Short mmCIF file of N, CA and C in Angstrom, two decimals:
data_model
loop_
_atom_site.label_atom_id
_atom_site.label_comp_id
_atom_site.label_asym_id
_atom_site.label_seq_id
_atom_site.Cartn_x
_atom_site.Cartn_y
_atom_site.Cartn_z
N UNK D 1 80.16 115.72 93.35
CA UNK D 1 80.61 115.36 94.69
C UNK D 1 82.10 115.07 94.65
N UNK D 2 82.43 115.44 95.74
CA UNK D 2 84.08 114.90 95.60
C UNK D 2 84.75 113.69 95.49
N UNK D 3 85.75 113.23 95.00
CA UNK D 3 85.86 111.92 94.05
C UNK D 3 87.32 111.32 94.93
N UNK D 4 88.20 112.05 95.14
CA UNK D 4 89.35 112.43 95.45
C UNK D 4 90.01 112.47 96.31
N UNK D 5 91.08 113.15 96.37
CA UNK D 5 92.24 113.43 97.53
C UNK D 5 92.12 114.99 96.88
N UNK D 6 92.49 115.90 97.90
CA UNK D 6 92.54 117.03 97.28
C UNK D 6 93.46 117.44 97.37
N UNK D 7 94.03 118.63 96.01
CA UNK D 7 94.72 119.18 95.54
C UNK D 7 95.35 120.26 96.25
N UNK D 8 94.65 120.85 96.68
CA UNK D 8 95.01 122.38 96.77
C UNK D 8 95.17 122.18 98.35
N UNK D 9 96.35 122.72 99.29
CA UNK D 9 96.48 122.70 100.39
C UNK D 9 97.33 124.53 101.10
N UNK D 10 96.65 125.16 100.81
CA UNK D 10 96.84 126.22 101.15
C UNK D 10 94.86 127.05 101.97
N UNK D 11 94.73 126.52 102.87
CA UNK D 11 93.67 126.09 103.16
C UNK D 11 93.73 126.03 104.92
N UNK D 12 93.29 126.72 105.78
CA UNK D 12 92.98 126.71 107.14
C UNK D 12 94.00 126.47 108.14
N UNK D 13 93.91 126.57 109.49
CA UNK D 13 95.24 126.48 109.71
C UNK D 13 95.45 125.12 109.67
N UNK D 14 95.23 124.32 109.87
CA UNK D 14 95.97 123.06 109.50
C UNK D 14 97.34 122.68 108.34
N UNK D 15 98.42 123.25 108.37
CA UNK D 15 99.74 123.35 107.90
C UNK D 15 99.93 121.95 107.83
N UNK D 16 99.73 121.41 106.06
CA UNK D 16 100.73 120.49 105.39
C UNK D 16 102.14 119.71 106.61
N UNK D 17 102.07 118.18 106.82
CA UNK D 17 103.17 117.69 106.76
C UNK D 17 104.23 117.40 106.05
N UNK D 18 103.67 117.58 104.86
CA UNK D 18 104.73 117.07 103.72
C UNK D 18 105.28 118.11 103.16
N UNK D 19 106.37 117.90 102.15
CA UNK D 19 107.30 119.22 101.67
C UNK D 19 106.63 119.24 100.34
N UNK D 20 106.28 120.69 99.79
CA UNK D 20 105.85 120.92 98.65
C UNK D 20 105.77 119.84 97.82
N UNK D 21 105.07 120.22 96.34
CA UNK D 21 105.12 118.98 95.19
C UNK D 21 106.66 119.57 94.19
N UNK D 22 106.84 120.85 94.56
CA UNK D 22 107.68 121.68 93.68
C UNK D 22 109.05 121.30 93.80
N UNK D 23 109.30 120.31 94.95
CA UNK D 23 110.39 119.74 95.32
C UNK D 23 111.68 120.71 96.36
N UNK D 24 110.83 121.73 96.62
CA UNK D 24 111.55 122.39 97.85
C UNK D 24 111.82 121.65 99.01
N UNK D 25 111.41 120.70 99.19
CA UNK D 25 111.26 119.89 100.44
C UNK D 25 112.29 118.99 100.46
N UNK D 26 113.14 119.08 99.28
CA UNK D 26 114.44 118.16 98.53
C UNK D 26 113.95 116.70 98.48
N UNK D 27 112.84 116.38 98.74
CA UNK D 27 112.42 114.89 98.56
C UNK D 27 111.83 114.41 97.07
N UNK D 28 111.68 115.79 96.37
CA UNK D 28 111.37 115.68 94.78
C UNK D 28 109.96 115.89 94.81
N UNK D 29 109.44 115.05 93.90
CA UNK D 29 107.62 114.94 94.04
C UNK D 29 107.00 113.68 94.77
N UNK D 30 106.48 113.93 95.29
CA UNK D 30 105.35 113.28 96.54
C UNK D 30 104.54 112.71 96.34
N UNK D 31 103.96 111.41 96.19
CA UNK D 31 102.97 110.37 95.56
C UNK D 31 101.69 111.02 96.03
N UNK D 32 100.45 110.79 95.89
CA UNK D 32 99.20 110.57 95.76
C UNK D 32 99.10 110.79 97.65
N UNK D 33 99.79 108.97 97.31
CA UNK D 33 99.24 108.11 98.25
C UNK D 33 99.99 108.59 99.85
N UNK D 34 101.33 108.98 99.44
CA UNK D 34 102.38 109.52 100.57
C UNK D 34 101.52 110.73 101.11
N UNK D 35 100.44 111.45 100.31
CA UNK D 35 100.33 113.13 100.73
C UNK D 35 98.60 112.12 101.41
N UNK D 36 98.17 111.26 101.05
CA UNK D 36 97.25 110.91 101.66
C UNK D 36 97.39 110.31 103.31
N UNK D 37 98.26 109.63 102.87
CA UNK D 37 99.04 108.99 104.62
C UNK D 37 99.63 109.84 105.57
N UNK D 38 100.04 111.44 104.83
CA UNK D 38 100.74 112.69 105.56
C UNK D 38 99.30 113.05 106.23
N UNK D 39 98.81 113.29 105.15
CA UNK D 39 97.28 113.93 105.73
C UNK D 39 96.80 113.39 106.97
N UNK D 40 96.65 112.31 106.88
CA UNK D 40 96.07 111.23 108.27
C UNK D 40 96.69 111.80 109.40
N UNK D 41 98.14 111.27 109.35
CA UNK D 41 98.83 111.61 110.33
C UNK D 41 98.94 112.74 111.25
N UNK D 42 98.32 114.06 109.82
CA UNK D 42 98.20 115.45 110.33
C UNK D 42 97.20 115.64 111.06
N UNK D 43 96.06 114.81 110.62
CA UNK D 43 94.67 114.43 111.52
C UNK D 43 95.02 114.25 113.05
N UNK D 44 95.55 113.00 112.77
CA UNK D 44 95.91 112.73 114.22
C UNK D 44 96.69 114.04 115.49
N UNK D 45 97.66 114.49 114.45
CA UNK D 45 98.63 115.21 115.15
C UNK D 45 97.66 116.95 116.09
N UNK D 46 97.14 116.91 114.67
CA UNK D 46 96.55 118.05 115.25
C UNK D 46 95.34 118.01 115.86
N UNK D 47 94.18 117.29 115.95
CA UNK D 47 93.06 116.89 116.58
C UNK D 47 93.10 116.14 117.91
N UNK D 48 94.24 115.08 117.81
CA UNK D 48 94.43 114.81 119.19
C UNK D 48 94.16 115.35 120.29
N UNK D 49 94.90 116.98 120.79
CA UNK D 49 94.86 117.76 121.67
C UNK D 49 92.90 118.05 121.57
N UNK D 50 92.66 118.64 120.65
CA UNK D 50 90.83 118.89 120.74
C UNK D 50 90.08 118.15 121.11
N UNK D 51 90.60 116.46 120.78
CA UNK D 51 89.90 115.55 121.07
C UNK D 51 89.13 115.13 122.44
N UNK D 52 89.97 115.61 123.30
CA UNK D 52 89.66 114.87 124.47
C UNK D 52 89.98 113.57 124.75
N UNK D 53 90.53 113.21 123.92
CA UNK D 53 90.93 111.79 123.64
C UNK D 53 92.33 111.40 124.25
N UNK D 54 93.16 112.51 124.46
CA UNK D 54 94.53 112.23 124.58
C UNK D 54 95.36 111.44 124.00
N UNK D 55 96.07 110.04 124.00
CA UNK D 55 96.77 109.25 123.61
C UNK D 55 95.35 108.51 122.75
N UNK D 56 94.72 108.02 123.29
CA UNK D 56 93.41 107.28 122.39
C UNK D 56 92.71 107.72 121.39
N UNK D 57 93.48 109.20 120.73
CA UNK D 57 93.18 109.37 119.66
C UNK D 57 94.08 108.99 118.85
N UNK D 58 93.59 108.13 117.62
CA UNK D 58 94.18 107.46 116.38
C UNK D 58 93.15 106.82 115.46
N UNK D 59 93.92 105.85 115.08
CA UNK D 59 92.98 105.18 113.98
C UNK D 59 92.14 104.35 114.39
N UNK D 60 91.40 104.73 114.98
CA UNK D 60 89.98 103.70 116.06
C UNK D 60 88.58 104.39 115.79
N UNK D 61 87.89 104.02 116.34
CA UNK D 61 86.33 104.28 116.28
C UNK D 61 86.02 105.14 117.10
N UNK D 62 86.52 105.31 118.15
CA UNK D 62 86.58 106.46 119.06
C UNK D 62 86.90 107.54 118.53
N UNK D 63 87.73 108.04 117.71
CA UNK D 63 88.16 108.82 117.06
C UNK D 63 87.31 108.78 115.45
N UNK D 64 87.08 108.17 115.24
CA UNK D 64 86.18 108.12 113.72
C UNK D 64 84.69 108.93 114.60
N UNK D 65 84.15 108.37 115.54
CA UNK D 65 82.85 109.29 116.21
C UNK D 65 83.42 110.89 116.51
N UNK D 66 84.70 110.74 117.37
CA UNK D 66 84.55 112.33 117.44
C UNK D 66 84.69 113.06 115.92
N UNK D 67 85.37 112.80 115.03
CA UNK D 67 85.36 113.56 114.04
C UNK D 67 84.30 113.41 113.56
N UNK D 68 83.63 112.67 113.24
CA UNK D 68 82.00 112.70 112.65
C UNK D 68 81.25 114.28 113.42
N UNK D 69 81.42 114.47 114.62
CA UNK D 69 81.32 115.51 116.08
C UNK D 69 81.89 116.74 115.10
N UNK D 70 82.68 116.48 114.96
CA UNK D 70 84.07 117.38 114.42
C UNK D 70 83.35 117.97 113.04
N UNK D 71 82.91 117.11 112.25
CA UNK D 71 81.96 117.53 111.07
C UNK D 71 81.10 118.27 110.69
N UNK D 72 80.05 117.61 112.34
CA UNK D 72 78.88 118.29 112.17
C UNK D 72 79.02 119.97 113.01
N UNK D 73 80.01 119.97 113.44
CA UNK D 73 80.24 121.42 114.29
C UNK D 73 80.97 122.05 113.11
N UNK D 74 81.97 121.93 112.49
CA UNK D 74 81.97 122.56 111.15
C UNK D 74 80.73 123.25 110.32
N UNK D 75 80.11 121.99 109.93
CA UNK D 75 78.74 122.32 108.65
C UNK D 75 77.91 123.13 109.99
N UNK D 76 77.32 123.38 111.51
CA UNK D 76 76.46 123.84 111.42
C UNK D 76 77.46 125.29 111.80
N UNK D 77 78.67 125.60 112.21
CA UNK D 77 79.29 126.75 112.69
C UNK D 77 79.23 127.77 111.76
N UNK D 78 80.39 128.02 111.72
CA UNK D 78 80.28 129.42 110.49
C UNK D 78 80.34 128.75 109.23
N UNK D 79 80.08 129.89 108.10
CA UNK D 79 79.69 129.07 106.62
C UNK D 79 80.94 129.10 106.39
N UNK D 80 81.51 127.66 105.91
CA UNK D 80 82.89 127.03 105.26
C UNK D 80 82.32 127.21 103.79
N UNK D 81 83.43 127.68 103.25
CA UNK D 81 83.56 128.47 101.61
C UNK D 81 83.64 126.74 101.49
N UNK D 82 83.15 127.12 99.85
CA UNK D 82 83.54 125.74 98.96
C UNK D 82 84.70 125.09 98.96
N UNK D 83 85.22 125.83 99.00
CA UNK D 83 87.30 125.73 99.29
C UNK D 83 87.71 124.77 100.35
N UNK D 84 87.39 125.68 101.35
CA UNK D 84 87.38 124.99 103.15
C UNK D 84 86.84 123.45 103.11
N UNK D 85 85.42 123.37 102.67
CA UNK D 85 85.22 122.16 102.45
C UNK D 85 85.41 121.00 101.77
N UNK D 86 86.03 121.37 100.49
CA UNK D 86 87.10 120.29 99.80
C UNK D 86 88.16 120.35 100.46
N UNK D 87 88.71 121.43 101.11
CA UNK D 87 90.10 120.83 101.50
C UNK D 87 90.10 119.80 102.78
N UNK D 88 88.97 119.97 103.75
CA UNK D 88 88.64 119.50 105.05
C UNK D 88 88.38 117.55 104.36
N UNK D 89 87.65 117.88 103.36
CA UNK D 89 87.18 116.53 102.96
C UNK D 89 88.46 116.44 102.50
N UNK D 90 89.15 116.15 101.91
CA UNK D 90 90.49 115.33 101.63
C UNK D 90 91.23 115.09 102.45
N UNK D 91 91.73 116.23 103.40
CA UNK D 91 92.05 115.77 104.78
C UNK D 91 91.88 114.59 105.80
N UNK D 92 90.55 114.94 106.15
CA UNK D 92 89.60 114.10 106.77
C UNK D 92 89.06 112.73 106.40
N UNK D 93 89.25 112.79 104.92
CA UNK D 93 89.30 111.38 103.49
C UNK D 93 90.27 111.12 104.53
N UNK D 94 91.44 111.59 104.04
CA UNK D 94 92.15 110.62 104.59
C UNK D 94 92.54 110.21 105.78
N UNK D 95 91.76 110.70 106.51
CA UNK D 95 92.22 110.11 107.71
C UNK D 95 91.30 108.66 107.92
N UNK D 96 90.06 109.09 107.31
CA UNK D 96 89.17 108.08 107.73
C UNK D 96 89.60 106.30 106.95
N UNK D 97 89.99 107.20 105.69
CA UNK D 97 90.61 105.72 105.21
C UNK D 97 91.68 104.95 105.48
N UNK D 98 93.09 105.88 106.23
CA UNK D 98 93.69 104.84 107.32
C UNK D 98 92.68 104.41 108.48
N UNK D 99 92.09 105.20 108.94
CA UNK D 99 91.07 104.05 109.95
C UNK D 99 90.76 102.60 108.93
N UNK D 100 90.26 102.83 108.16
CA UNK D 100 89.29 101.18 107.90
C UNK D 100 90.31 100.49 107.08
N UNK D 101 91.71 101.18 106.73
CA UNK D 101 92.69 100.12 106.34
C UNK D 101 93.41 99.34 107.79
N UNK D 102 94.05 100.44 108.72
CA UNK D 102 94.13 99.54 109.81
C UNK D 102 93.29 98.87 110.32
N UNK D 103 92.02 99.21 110.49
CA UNK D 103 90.94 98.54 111.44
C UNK D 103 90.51 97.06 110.70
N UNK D 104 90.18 97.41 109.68
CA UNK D 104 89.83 96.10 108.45
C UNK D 104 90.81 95.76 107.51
N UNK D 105 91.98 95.93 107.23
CA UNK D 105 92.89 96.00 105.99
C UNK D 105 92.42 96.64 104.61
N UNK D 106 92.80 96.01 103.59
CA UNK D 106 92.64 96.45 102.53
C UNK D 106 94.11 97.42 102.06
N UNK D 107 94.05 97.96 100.95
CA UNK D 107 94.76 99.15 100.38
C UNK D 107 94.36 99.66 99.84
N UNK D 108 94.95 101.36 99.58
CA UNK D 108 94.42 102.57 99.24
C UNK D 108 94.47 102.18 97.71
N UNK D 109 93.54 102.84 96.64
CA UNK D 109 94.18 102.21 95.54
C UNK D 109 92.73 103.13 94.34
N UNK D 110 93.63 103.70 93.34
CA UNK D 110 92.66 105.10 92.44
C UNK D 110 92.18 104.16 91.74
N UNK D 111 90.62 104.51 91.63
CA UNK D 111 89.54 104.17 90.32
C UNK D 111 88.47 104.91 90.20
N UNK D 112 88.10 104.83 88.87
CA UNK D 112 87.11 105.64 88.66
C UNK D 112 87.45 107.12 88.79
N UNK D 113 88.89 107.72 88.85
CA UNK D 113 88.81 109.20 89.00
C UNK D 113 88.98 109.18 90.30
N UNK D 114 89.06 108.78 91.45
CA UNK D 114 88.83 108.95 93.03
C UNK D 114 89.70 107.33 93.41
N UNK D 115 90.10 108.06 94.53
CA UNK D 115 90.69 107.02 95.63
C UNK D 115 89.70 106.26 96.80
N UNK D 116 90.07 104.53 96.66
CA UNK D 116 89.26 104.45 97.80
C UNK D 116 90.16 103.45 98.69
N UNK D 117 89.78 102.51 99.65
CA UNK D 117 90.40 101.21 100.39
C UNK D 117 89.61 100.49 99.72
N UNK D 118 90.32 99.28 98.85
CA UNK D 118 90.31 98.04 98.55
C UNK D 118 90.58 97.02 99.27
N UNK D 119 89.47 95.86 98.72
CA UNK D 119 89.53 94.82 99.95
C UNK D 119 90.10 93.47 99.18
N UNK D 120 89.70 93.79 97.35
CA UNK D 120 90.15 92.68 97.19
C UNK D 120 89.74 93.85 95.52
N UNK D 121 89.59 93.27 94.09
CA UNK D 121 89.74 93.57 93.22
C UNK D 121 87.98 94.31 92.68
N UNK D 122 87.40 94.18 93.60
CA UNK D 122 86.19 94.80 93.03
C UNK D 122 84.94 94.93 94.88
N UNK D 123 85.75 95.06 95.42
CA UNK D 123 84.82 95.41 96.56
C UNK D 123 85.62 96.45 97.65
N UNK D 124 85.60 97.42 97.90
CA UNK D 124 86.08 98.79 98.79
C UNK D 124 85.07 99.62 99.07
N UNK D 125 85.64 100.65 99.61
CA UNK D 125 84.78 101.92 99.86
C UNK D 125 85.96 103.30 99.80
N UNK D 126 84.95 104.12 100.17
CA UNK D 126 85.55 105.20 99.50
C UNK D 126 85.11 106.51 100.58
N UNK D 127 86.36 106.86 101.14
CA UNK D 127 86.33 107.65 102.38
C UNK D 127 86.14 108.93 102.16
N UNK D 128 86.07 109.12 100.66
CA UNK D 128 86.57 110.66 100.45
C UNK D 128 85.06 111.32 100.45
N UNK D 129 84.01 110.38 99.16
CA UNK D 129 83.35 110.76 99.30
C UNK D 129 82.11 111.21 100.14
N UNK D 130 82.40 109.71 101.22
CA UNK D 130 81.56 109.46 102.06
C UNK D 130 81.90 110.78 103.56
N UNK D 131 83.16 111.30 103.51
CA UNK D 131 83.24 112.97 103.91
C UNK D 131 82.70 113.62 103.49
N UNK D 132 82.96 113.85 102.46
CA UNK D 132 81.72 115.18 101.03
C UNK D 132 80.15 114.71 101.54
N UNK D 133 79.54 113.45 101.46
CA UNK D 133 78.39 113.50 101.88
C UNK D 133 78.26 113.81 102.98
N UNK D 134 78.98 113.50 104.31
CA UNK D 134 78.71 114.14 105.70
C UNK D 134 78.24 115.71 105.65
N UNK D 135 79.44 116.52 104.84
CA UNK D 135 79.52 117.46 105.14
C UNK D 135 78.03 118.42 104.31
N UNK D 136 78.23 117.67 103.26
CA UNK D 136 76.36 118.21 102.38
C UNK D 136 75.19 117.55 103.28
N UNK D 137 74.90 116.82 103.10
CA UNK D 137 74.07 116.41 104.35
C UNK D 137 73.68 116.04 105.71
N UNK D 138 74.96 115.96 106.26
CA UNK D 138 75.04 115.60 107.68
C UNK D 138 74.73 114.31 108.16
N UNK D 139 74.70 114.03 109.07
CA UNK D 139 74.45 112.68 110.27
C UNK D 139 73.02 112.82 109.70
N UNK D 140 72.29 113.94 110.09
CA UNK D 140 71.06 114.16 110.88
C UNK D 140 70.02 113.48 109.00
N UNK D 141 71.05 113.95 107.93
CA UNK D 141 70.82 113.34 106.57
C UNK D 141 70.87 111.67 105.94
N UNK D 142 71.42 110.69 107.53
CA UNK D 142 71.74 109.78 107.44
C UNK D 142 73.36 109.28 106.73
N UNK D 143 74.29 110.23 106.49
CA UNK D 143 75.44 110.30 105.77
C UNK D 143 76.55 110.61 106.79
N UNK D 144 76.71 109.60 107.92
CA UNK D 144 77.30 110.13 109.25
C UNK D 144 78.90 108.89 108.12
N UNK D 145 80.03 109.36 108.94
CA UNK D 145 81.26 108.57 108.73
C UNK D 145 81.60 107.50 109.71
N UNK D 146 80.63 107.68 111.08
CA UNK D 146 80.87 106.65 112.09
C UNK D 146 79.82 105.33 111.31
N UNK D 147 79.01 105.53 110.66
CA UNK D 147 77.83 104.46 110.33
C UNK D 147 78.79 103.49 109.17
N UNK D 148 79.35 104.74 108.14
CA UNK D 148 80.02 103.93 107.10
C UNK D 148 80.84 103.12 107.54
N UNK D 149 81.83 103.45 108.66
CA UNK D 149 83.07 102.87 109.61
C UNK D 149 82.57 101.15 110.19
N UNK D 150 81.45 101.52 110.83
CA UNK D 150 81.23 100.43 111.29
C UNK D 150 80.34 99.43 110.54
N UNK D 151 79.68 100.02 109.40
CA UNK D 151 78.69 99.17 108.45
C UNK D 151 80.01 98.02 107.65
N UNK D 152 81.17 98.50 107.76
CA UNK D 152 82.10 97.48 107.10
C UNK D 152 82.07 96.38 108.66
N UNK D 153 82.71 96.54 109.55
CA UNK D 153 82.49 95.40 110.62
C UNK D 153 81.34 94.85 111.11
N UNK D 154 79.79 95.35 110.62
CA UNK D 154 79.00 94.37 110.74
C UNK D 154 79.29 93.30 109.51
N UNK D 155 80.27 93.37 108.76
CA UNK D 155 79.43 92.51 107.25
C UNK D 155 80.39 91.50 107.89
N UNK D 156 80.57 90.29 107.19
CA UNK D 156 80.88 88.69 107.16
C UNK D 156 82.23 88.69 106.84
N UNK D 157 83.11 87.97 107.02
CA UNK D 157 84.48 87.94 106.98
C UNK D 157 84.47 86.86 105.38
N UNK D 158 84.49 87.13 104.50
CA UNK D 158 84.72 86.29 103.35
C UNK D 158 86.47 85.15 103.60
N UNK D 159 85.99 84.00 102.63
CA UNK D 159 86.97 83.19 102.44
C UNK D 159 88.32 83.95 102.26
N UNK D 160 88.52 84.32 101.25
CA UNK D 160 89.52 84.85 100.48
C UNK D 160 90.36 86.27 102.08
N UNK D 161 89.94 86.31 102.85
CA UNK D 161 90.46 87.34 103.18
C UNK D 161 90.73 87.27 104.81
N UNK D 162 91.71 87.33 105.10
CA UNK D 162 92.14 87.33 106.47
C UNK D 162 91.01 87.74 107.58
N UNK D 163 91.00 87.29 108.99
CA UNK D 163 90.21 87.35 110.03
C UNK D 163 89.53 88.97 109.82
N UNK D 164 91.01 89.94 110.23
CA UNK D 164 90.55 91.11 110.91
C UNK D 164 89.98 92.03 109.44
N UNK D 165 90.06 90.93 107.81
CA UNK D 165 89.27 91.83 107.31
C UNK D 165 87.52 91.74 107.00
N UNK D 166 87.09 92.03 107.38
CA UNK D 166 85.68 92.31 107.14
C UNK D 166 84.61 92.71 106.10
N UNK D 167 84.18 92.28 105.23
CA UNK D 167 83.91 92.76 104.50
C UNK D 167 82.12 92.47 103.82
N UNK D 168 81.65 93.74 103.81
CA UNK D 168 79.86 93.67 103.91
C UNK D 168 79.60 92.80 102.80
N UNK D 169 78.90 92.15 102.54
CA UNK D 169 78.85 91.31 101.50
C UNK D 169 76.75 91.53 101.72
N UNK D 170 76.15 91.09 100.78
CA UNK D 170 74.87 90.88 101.04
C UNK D 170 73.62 91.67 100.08
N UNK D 171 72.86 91.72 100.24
CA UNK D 171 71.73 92.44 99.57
C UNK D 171 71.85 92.81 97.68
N UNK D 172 73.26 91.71 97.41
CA UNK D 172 73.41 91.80 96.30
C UNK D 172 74.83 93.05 96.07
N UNK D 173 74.88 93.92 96.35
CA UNK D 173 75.55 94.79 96.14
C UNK D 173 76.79 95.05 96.55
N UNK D 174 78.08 95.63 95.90
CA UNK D 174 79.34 95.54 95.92
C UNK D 174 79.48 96.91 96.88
N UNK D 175 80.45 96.67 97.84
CA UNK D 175 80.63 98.13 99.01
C UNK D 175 80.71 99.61 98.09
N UNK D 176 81.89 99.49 96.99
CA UNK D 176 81.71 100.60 96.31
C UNK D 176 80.43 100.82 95.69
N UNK D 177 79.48 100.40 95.36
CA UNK D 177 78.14 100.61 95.10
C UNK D 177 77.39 101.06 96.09
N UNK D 178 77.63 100.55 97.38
CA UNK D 178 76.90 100.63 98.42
C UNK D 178 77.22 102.26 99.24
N UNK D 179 78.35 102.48 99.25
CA UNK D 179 78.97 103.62 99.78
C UNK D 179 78.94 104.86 99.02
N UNK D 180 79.13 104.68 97.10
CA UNK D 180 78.99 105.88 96.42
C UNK D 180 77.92 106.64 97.14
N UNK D 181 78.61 108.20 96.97
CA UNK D 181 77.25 108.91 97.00
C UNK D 181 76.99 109.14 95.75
N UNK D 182 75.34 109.39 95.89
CA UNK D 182 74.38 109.84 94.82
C UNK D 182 75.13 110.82 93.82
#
């Protein structure tokens, strides 16, 4: 399953914000995390207009449901090559994980091989994969991105962590446990 941010961006029309890694872009090489936050942005930029959403598309829940929409009309439309769908999931990773960093805080931050939002030193989730599962199993599979989105704002606001962050606490289990896919 996908772990990650992805690599390869020569991939659908959705055209890269950022300037190469090769340093044509004269900005040199490009962090991780910079091509993850470009990505988002590209989300926004270009989905907006499809959305229906107009200006109220961004980093909100309104916009985390339509792309979930956005997902499942992908996986059932024409068959997306293996390709298409890692690149969509890294994309779409990232967009979803500026959602639940603005919406809940946290920071973006690599473990285990894969990037996720951290809330504190051992409890996050992980947007990338939880795309890869949408897209293998669907909503209809129980692996929707609006459920993961909001399963962080049902949980309890812990001591340690500011109002607007939220964080699921309960049934024993740590969010990155809770969110890996299988």
């Amino acid at each position: 399953m996908f772990k990650g941010h992805r690599r390869d961006r020569n991939d659908l029309d959705i055209a890269p914000l950022w300037p190469e890694v090769n340093g044509s872009g004269g900005r040199g090489l490009v962090t991780e995390l910079e091509m993850i936050r470009a990505d988002a942005e590209m989300v926004v930029e270009k989905l907006r207009p499809l959305s229906g959403l107009g200006g109220g598309f961004g980093y909100n829940r309104a916009s985390v449901e339509w792309v979930e929409g956005f997902i499942e009309r992908q996986r059932c439309g024409e068959n997306l090559s293996a390709e298409a769908t890692q690149n969509l999931t890294g994309i779409l990773g990232s967009f979803l994980g500026e959602c639940v960093v603005r919406a809940y805080g946290g920071v973006w931050r690599e473990a285990g091989g894969g990037w996720g939002v951290f809330f504190d030193t051992k409890n996050g989730v992980f947007p990338f994969s939880k795309v890869g599962t949408q897209f293998a199993q669907g909503v209809e599979g129980g692996d929707g991105i609006l459920g993961f989105f909001e399963t962080i704002d049902t949980g309890f606001v812990g001591e340690r962590y500011p109002p607007s962050v939220a964080v699921l606490k309960g049934f024993g289990m740590r969010l990155a446990e809770f969110f890996r896919s299988p």
